[in-house]
CSV table of C-alpha atoms in Angstrom, one decimal:
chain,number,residue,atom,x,y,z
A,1,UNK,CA,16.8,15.7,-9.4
A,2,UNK,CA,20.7,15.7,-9.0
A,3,UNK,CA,21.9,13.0,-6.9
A,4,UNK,CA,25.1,14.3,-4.8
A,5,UNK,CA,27.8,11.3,-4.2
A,6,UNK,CA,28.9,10.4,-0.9
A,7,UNK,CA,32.1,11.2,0.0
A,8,UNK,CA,34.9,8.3,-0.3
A,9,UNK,CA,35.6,6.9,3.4
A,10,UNK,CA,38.8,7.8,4.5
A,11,UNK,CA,41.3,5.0,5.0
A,12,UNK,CA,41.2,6.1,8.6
A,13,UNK,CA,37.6,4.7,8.4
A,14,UNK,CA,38.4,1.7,6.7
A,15,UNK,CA,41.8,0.3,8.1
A,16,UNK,CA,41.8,2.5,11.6
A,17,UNK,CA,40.6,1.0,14.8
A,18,UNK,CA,37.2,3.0,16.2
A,19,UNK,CA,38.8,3.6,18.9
A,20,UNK,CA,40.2,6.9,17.6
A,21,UNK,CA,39.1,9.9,19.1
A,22,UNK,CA,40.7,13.0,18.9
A,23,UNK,CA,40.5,12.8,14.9
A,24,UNK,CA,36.7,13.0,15.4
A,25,UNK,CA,36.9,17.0,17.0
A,26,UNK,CA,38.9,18.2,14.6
A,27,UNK,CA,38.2,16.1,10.7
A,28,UNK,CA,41.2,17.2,9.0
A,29,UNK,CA,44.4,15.8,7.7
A,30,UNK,CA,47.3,17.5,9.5
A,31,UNK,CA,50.4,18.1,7.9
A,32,UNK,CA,53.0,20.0,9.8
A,33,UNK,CA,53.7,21.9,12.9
A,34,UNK,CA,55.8,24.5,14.0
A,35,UNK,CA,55.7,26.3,17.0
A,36,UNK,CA,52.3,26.7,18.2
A,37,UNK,CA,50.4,26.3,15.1
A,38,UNK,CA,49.5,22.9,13.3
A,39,UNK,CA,48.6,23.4,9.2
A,40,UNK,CA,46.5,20.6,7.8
A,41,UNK,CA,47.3,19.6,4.2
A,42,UNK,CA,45.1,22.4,2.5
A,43,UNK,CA,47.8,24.6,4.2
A,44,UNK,CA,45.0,26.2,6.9
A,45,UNK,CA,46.7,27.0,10.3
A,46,UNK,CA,44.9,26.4,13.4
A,47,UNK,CA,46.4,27.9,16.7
A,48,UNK,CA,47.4,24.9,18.9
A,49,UNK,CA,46.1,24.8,22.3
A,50,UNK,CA,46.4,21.5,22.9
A,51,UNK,CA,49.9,21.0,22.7
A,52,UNK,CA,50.0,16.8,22.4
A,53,UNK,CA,47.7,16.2,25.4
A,54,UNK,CA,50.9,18.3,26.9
A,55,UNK,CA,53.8,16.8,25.2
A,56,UNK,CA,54.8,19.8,23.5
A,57,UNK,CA,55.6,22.3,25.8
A,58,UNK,CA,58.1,23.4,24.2
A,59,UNK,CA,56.1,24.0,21.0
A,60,UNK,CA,56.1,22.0,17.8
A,61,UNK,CA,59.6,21.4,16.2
A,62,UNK,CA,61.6,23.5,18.4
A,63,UNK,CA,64.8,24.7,16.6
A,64,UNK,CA,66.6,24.5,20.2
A,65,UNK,CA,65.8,20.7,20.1
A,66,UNK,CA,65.4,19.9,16.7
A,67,UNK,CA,69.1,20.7,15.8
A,68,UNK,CA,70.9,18.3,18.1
A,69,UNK,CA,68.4,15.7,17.0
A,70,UNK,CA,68.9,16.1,13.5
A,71,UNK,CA,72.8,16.5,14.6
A,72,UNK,CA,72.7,13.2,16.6
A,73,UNK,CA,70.6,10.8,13.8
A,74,UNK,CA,72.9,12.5,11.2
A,75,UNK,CA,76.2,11.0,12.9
A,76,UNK,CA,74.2,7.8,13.6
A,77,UNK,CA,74.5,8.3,17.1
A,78,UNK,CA,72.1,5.0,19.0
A,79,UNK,CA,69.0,5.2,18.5
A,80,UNK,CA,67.7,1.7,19.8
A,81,UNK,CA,70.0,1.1,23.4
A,82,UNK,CA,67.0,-0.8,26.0
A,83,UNK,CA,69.2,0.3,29.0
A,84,UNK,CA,72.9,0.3,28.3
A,85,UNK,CA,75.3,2.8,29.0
A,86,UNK,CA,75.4,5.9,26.0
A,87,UNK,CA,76.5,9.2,25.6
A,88,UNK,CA,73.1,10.6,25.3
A,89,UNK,CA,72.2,8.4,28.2
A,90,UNK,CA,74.5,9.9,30.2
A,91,UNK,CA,74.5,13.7,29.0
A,92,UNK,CA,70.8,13.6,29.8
A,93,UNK,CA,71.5,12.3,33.0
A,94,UNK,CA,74.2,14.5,34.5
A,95,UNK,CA,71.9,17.6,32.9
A,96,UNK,CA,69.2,16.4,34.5
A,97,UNK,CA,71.1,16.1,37.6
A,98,UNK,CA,72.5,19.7,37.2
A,99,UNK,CA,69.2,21.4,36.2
A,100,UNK,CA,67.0,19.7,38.0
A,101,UNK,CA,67.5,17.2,40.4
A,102,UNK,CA,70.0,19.4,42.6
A,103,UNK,CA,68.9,23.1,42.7
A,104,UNK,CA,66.4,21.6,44.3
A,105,UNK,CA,68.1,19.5,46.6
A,106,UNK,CA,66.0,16.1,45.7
A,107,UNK,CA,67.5,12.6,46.5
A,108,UNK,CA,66.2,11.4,43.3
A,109,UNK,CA,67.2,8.0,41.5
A,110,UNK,CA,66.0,7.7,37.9
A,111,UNK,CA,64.6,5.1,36.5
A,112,UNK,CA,63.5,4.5,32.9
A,113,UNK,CA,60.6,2.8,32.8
A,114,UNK,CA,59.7,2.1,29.3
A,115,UNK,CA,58.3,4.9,26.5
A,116,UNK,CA,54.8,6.3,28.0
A,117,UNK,CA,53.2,8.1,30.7
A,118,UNK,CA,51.7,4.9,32.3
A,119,UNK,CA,54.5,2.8,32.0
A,120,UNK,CA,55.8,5.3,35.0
A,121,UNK,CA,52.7,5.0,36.8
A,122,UNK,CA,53.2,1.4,37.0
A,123,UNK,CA,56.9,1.2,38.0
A,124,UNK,CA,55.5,3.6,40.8
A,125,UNK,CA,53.2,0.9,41.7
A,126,UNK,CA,55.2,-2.1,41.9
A,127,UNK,CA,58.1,-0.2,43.8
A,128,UNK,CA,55.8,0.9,46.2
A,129,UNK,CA,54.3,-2.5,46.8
A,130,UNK,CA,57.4,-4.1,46.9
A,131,UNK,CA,58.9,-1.9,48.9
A,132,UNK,CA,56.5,-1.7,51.8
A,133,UNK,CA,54.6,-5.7,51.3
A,134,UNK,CA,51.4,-3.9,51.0
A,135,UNK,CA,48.9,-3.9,48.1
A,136,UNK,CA,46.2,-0.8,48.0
A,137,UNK,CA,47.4,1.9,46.7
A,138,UNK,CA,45.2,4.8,47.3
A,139,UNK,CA,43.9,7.7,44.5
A,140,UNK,CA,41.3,10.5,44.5
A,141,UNK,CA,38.3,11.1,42.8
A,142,UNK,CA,38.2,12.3,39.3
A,143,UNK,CA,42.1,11.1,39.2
A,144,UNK,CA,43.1,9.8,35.8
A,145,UNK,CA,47.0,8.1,35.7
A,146,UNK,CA,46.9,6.0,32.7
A,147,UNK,CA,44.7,3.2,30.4
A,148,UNK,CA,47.2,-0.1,30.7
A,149,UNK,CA,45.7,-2.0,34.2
A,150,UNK,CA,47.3,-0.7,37.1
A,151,UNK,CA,47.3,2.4,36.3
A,152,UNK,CA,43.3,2.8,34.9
A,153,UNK,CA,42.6,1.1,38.5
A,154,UNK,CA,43.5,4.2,40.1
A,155,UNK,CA,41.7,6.0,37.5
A,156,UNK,CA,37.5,7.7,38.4
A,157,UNK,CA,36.2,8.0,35.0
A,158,UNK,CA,33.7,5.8,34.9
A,159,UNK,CA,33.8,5.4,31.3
A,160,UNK,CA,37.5,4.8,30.9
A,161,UNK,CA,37.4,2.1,34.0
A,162,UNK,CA,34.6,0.3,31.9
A,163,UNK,CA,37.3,-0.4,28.8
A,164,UNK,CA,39.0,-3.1,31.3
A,165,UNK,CA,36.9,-5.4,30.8
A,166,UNK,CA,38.2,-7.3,34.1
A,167,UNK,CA,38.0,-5.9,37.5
A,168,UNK,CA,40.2,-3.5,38.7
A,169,UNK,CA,41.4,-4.1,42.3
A,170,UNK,CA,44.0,-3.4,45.2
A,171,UNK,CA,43.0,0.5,45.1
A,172,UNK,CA,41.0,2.9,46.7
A,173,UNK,CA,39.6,5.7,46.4
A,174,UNK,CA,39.2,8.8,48.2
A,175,UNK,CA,38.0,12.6,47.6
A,176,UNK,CA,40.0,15.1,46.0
A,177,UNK,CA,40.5,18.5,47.5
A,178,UNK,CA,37.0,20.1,46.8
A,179,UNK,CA,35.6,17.0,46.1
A,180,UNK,CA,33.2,17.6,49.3
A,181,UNK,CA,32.7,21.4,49.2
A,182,UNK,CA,34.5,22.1,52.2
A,183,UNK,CA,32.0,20.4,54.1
A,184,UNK,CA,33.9,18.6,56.1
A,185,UNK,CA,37.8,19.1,57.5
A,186,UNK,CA,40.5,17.9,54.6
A,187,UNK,CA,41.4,14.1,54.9
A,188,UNK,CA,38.7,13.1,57.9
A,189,UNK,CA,37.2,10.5,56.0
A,190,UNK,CA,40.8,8.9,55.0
A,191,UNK,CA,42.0,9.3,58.8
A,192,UNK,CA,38.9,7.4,60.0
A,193,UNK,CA,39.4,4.5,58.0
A,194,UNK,CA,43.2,4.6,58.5
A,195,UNK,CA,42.4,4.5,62.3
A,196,UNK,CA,39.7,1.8,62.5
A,197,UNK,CA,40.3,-2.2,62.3
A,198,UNK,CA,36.6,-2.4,60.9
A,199,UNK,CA,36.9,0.1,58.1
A,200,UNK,CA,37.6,-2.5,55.6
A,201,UNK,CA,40.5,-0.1,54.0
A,202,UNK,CA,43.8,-2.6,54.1
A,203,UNK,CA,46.7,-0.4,55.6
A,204,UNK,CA,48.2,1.4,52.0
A,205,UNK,CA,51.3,1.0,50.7
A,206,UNK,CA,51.2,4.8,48.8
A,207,UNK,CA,48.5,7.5,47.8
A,208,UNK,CA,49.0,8.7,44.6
A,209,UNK,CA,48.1,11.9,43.5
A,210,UNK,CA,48.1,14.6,40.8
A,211,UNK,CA,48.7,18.2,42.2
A,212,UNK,CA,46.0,19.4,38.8
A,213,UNK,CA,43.9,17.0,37.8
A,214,UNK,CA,44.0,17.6,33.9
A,215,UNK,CA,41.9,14.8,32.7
A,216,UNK,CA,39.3,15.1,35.6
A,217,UNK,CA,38.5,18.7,34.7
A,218,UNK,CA,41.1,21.0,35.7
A,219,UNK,CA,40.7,20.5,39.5
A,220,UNK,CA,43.6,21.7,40.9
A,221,UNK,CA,45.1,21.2,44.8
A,222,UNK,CA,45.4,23.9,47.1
A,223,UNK,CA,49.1,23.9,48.6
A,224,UNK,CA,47.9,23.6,51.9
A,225,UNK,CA,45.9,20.4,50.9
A,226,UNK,CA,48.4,18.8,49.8
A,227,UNK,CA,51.1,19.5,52.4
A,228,UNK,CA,48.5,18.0,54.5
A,229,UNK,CA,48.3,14.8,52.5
A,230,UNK,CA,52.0,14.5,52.6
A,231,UNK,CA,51.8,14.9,56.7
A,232,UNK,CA,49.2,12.0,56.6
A,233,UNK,CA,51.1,9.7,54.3
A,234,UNK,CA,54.4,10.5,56.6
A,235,UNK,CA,52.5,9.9,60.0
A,236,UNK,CA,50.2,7.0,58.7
A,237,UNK,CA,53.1,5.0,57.2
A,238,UNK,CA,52.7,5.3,53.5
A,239,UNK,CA,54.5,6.6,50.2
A,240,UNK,CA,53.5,9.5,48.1
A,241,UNK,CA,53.2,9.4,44.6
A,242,UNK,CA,52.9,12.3,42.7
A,243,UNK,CA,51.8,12.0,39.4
A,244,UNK,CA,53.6,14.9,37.3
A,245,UNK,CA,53.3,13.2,34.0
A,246,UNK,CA,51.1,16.5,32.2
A,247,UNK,CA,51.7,19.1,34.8
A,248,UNK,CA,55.4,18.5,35.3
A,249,UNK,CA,58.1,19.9,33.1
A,250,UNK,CA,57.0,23.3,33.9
A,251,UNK,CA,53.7,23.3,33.1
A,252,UNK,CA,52.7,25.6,36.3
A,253,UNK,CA,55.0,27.5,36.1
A,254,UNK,CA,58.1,25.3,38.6
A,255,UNK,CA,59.4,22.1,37.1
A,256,UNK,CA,57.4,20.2,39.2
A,257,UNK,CA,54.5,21.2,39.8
A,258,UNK,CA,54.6,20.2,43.7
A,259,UNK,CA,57.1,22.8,44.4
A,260,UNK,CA,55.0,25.6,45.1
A,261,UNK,CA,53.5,23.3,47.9
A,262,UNK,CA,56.8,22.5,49.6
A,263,UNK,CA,56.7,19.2,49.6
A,264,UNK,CA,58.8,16.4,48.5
A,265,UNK,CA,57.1,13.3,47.3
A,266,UNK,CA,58.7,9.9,47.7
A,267,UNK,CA,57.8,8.8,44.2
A,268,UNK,CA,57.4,11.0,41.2
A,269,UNK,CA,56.0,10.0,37.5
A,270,UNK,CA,56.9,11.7,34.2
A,271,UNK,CA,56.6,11.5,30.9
A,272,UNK,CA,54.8,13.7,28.1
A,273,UNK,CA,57.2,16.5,27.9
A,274,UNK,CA,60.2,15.5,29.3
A,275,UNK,CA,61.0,14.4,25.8
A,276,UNK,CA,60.4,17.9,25.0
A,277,UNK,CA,59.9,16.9,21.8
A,278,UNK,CA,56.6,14.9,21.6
A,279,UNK,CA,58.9,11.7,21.6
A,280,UNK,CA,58.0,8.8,23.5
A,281,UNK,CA,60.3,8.7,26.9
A,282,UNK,CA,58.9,8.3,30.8
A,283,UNK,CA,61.0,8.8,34.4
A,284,UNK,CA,60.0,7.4,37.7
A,285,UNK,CA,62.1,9.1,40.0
A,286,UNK,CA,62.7,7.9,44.1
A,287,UNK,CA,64.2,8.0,46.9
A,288,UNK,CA,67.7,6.0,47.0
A,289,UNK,CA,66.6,4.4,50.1
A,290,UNK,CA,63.3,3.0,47.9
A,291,UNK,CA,65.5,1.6,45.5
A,292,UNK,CA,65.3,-2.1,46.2
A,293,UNK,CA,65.1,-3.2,42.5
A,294,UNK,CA,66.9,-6.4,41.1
A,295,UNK,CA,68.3,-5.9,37.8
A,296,UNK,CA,65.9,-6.6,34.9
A,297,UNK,CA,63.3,-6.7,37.3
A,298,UNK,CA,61.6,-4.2,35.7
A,299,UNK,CA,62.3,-3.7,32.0
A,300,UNK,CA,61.0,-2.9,28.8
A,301,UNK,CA,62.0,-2.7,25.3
A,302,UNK,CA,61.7,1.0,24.5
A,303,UNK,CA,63.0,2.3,27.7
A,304,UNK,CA,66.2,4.0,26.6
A,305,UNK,CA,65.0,5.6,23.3
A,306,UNK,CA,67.9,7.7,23.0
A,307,UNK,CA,66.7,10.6,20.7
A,308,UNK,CA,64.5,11.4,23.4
A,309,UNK,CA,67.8,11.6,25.3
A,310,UNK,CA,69.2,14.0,23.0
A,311,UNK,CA,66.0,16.3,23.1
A,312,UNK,CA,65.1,16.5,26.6
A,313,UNK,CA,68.5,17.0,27.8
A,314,UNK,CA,68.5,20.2,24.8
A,315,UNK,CA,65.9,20.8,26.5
A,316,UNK,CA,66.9,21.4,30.3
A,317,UNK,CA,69.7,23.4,29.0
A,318,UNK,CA,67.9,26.0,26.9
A,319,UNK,CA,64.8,25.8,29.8
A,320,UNK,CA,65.7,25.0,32.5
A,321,UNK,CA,69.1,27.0,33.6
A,322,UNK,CA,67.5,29.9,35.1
A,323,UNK,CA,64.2,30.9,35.9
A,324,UNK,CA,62.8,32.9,32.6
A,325,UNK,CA,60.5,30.2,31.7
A,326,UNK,CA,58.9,29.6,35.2
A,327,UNK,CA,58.6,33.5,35.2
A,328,UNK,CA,56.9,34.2,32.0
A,329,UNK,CA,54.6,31.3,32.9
A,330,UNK,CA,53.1,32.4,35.8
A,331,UNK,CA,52.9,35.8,34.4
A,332,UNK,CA,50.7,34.8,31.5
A,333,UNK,CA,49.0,32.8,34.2
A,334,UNK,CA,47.3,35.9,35.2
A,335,UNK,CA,46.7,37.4,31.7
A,336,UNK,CA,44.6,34.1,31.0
A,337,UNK,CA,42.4,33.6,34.2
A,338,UNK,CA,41.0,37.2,33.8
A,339,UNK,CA,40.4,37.1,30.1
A,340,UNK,CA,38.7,33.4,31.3
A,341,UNK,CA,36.7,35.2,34.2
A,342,UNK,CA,34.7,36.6,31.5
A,343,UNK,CA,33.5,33.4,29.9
A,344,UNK,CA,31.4,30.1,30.7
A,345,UNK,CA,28.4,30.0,32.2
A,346,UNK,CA,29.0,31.9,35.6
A,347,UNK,CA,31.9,29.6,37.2
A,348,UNK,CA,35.4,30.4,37.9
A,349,UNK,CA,38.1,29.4,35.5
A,350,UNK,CA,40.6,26.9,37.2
A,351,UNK,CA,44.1,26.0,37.0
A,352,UNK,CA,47.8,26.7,37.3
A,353,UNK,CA,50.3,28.4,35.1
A,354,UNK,CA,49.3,27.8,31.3
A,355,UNK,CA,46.7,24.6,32.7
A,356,UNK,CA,43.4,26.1,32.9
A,357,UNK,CA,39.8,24.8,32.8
A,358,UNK,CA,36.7,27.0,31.5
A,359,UNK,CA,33.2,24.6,32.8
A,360,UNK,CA,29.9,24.6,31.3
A,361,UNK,CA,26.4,23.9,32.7
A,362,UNK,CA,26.9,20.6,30.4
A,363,UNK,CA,29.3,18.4,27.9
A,364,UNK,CA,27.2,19.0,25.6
A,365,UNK,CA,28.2,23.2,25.9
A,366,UNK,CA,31.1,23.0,26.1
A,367,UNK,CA,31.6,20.5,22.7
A,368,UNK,CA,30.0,22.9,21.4
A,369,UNK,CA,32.3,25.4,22.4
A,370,UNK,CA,35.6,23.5,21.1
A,371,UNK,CA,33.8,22.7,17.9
A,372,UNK,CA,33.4,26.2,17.4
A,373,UNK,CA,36.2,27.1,18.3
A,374,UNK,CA,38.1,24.4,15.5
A,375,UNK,CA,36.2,26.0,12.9
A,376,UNK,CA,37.8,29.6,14.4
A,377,UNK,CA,41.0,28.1,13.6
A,378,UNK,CA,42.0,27.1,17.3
A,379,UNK,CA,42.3,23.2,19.1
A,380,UNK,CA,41.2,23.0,22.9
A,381,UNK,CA,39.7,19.7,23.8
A,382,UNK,CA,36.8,19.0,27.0
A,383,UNK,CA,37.7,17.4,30.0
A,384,UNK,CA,35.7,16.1,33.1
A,385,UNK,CA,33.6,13.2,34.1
A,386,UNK,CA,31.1,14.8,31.7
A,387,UNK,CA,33.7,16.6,28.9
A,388,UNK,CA,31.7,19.9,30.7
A,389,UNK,CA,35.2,21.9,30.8
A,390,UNK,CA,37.5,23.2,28.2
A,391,UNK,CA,40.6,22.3,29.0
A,392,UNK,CA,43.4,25.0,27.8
A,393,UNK,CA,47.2,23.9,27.5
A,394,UNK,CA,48.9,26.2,25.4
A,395,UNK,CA,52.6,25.6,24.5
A,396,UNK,CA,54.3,27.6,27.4
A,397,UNK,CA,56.3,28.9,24.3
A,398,UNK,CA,53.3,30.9,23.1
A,399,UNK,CA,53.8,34.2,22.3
A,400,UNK,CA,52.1,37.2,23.9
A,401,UNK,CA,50.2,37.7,20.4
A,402,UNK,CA,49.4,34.2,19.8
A,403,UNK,CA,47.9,33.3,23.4
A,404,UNK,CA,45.8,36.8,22.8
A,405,UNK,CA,44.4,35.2,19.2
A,406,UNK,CA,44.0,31.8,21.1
A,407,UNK,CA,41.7,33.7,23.8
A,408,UNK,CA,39.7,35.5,21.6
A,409,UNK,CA,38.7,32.7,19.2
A,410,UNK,CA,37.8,31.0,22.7
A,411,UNK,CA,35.7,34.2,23.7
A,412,UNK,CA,34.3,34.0,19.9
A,413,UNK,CA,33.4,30.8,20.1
A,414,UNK,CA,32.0,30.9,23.9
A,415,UNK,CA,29.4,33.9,22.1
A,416,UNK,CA,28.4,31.6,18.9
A,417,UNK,CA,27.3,28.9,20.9
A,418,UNK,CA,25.4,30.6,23.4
């Protein structure tokens, strides 16, 4: 009988937390990226749908970004600055004014918050407390906004909540649009315990919300929902956050994505690909009456990484000028909800733009799906409270060809595991 050896464990089994997660969907050593394709170290491609969790919108090692950062750490512009004045500070800055902050006519501050997605969040939350003396904040169902404390107390999954390990207070939570069918008129269960002394809710000091709920399955807002919230927040004496840190940065389709609603949020979080880049860098923006900070009152070590600077303000400018990005996005918006509409197991795709969720009767499905579809040569990951959707995020940078290959290998793989 021929005894076959096990195979060596990997030194990301021996000296790697187990916390790690992604590596466990897709067991292979990746080597380099460029545009929307990843190649592991045996040189095989696989067509990246994934796109950092939406980091890279912009694609993998953009040439339009990678340039002026090579150019920048080549003339050893700062790379290390916590929050003094720079050049790259300030180019980024007057872009982003330029690009963004005043075509739109939004009475944004900046602030830098520190390197990641949560580190926003929780600037948001302090401000807001602050500002108004109040504690709960108030967040939806299925809402994710980040893992450090704050922000994992506004967060549903139950299973995330449960890596505290201490309880998570001074929040609420209340149904997200659909959450209740349509059973019952939007926000009637948040207006009765606003308007009654015996509800138990403490007056808020903000509702925070994501416009698409990535994490919690690709739910996505309808524009009259949350132009409604924003009303209720307005009459009932609160601030609205808006969580833009994975669908901001044009991800459906307008910068933000709580333009198409018409609204204009008092607080706004982002991170993930304002970088453009996949490097670390988050903004909470506000309202200049809201900013009642003292200096160093909030700080952090990492907040002014300035070859973040450099990318995201390359960035705006090759984006963010005119409207050819937000154009092609909701275009191809189109092209992949029909070729979805034909998948999964009799529900409608959901989404936004290049965000769009494909659900299955179970998790276990639709892991079996994105399994499938790994070996196909394409990354997707699962979302919802039960990993029962497929979560799409292309690089909006995809070409017309390559987000035609990504949706077939999905369709293939839909088929196979049937």
């Amino acid at each position: 009988m021929t005894l076959i050896a096990a195979a060596e464990p990997t030194v990301f089994e021996t000296v790697e937390s187990e916390v790690r997660s992604y590596c466990r969907s897709w067991p292979t050593v990746f080597e380099r990226a460029t545009g929307s394709r990843l190649f592991d170290e045996h040189g095989r491609p696989f067509l990246d749908f994934f796109a950092g969790a939406g980091s890279l919108n912009y694609g993998h090692n953009n040439p339009a970004l990678k340039r002026p950062l090579l150019d920048y750490l080549g003339g050893d512009g700062i790379t290390h600055g916590l929050d003094m004045s720079t050049t790259a500070k300030r180019r980024f800055l007057e872009t982003f004014r330029e690009t963004v902050l005043a075509p739109r006519g939004l009475p944004y501050k900046v602030m830098f918050p520190g390197p990641t997605g949560t580190n926003a969040v929780e600037a948001a939350l302090k401000l807001a407390r602050k500002v108004t003396g109040r504690t709960t904040v108030v967040s939806f169902t299925n809402a994710f906004h980040g893992m450090s404390l704050g922000s994992l107390a506004l967060t549903g999954n139950a299973g995330k909540r449960a890596g505290a390990g201490v309880p998570l207070s001074h929040t609420a939570q209340m149904p997200y649009d659909h959450y209740l069918g349509g059973r019952v008129p939007d926000f009637l269960w948040f207006e009765r315990l606003l308007e009654d002394s015996g509800s138990g809710l403490d007056h808020p000091a903000a509702v925070i919300v994501e416009t698409v709920q990535g994490e919690g399955g690709v739910n996505a807002a309808r524009a009259e929902w949350l132009r409604g919230l924003a009303d209720l927040c307005r009459r009932r004496d609160m601030l609205l956050i808006v969580d833009d840190i994975q669908m901001g940065c044009g991800r459906t389709g307008d910068f933000f994505s709580f333009e198409e609603a018409g609204i204009t949020p008092d607080v706004v979080t982002l991170s993930k690909s304002i970088s453009g880049y996949g490097l670390p860098m988050s903004l909470c923006l506000f309202r200049d009456e809201l900013d009642v900070w003292e200096p160093g009152e909030h700080n952090g070590t990492f907040r002014g990484n300035n070859p973040a600077f450099v990318t995201a303000t390359a960035a705006l400018d090759t984006y963010w000028r005119d409207t050819t990005l937000r154009d092609r996005t909701l275009r191809r918006a189109a092209t992949v909800e029909a070729a979805l509409g034909e998948l999964g197991d009799g529900s409608a795709p959901r989404g936004r733009g290049l965000v769009w969720g494909l659900e299955f009767a179970d998790g276990e499905r639709a892991r079996a799906v994105c399994r499938r579809a790994f070996e196909l040569g394409l990354l997707v990951e699962t979302s919802g409270p039960g990993d029962e959707v497929v979560k799409l995020l292309p690089p909006l940078t995809v070409t017309d060809d390559e987000l035609h290959e990504g949706l077939g290998i999905l369709a293939r793989a839909v088929r196979h595991t049937a």
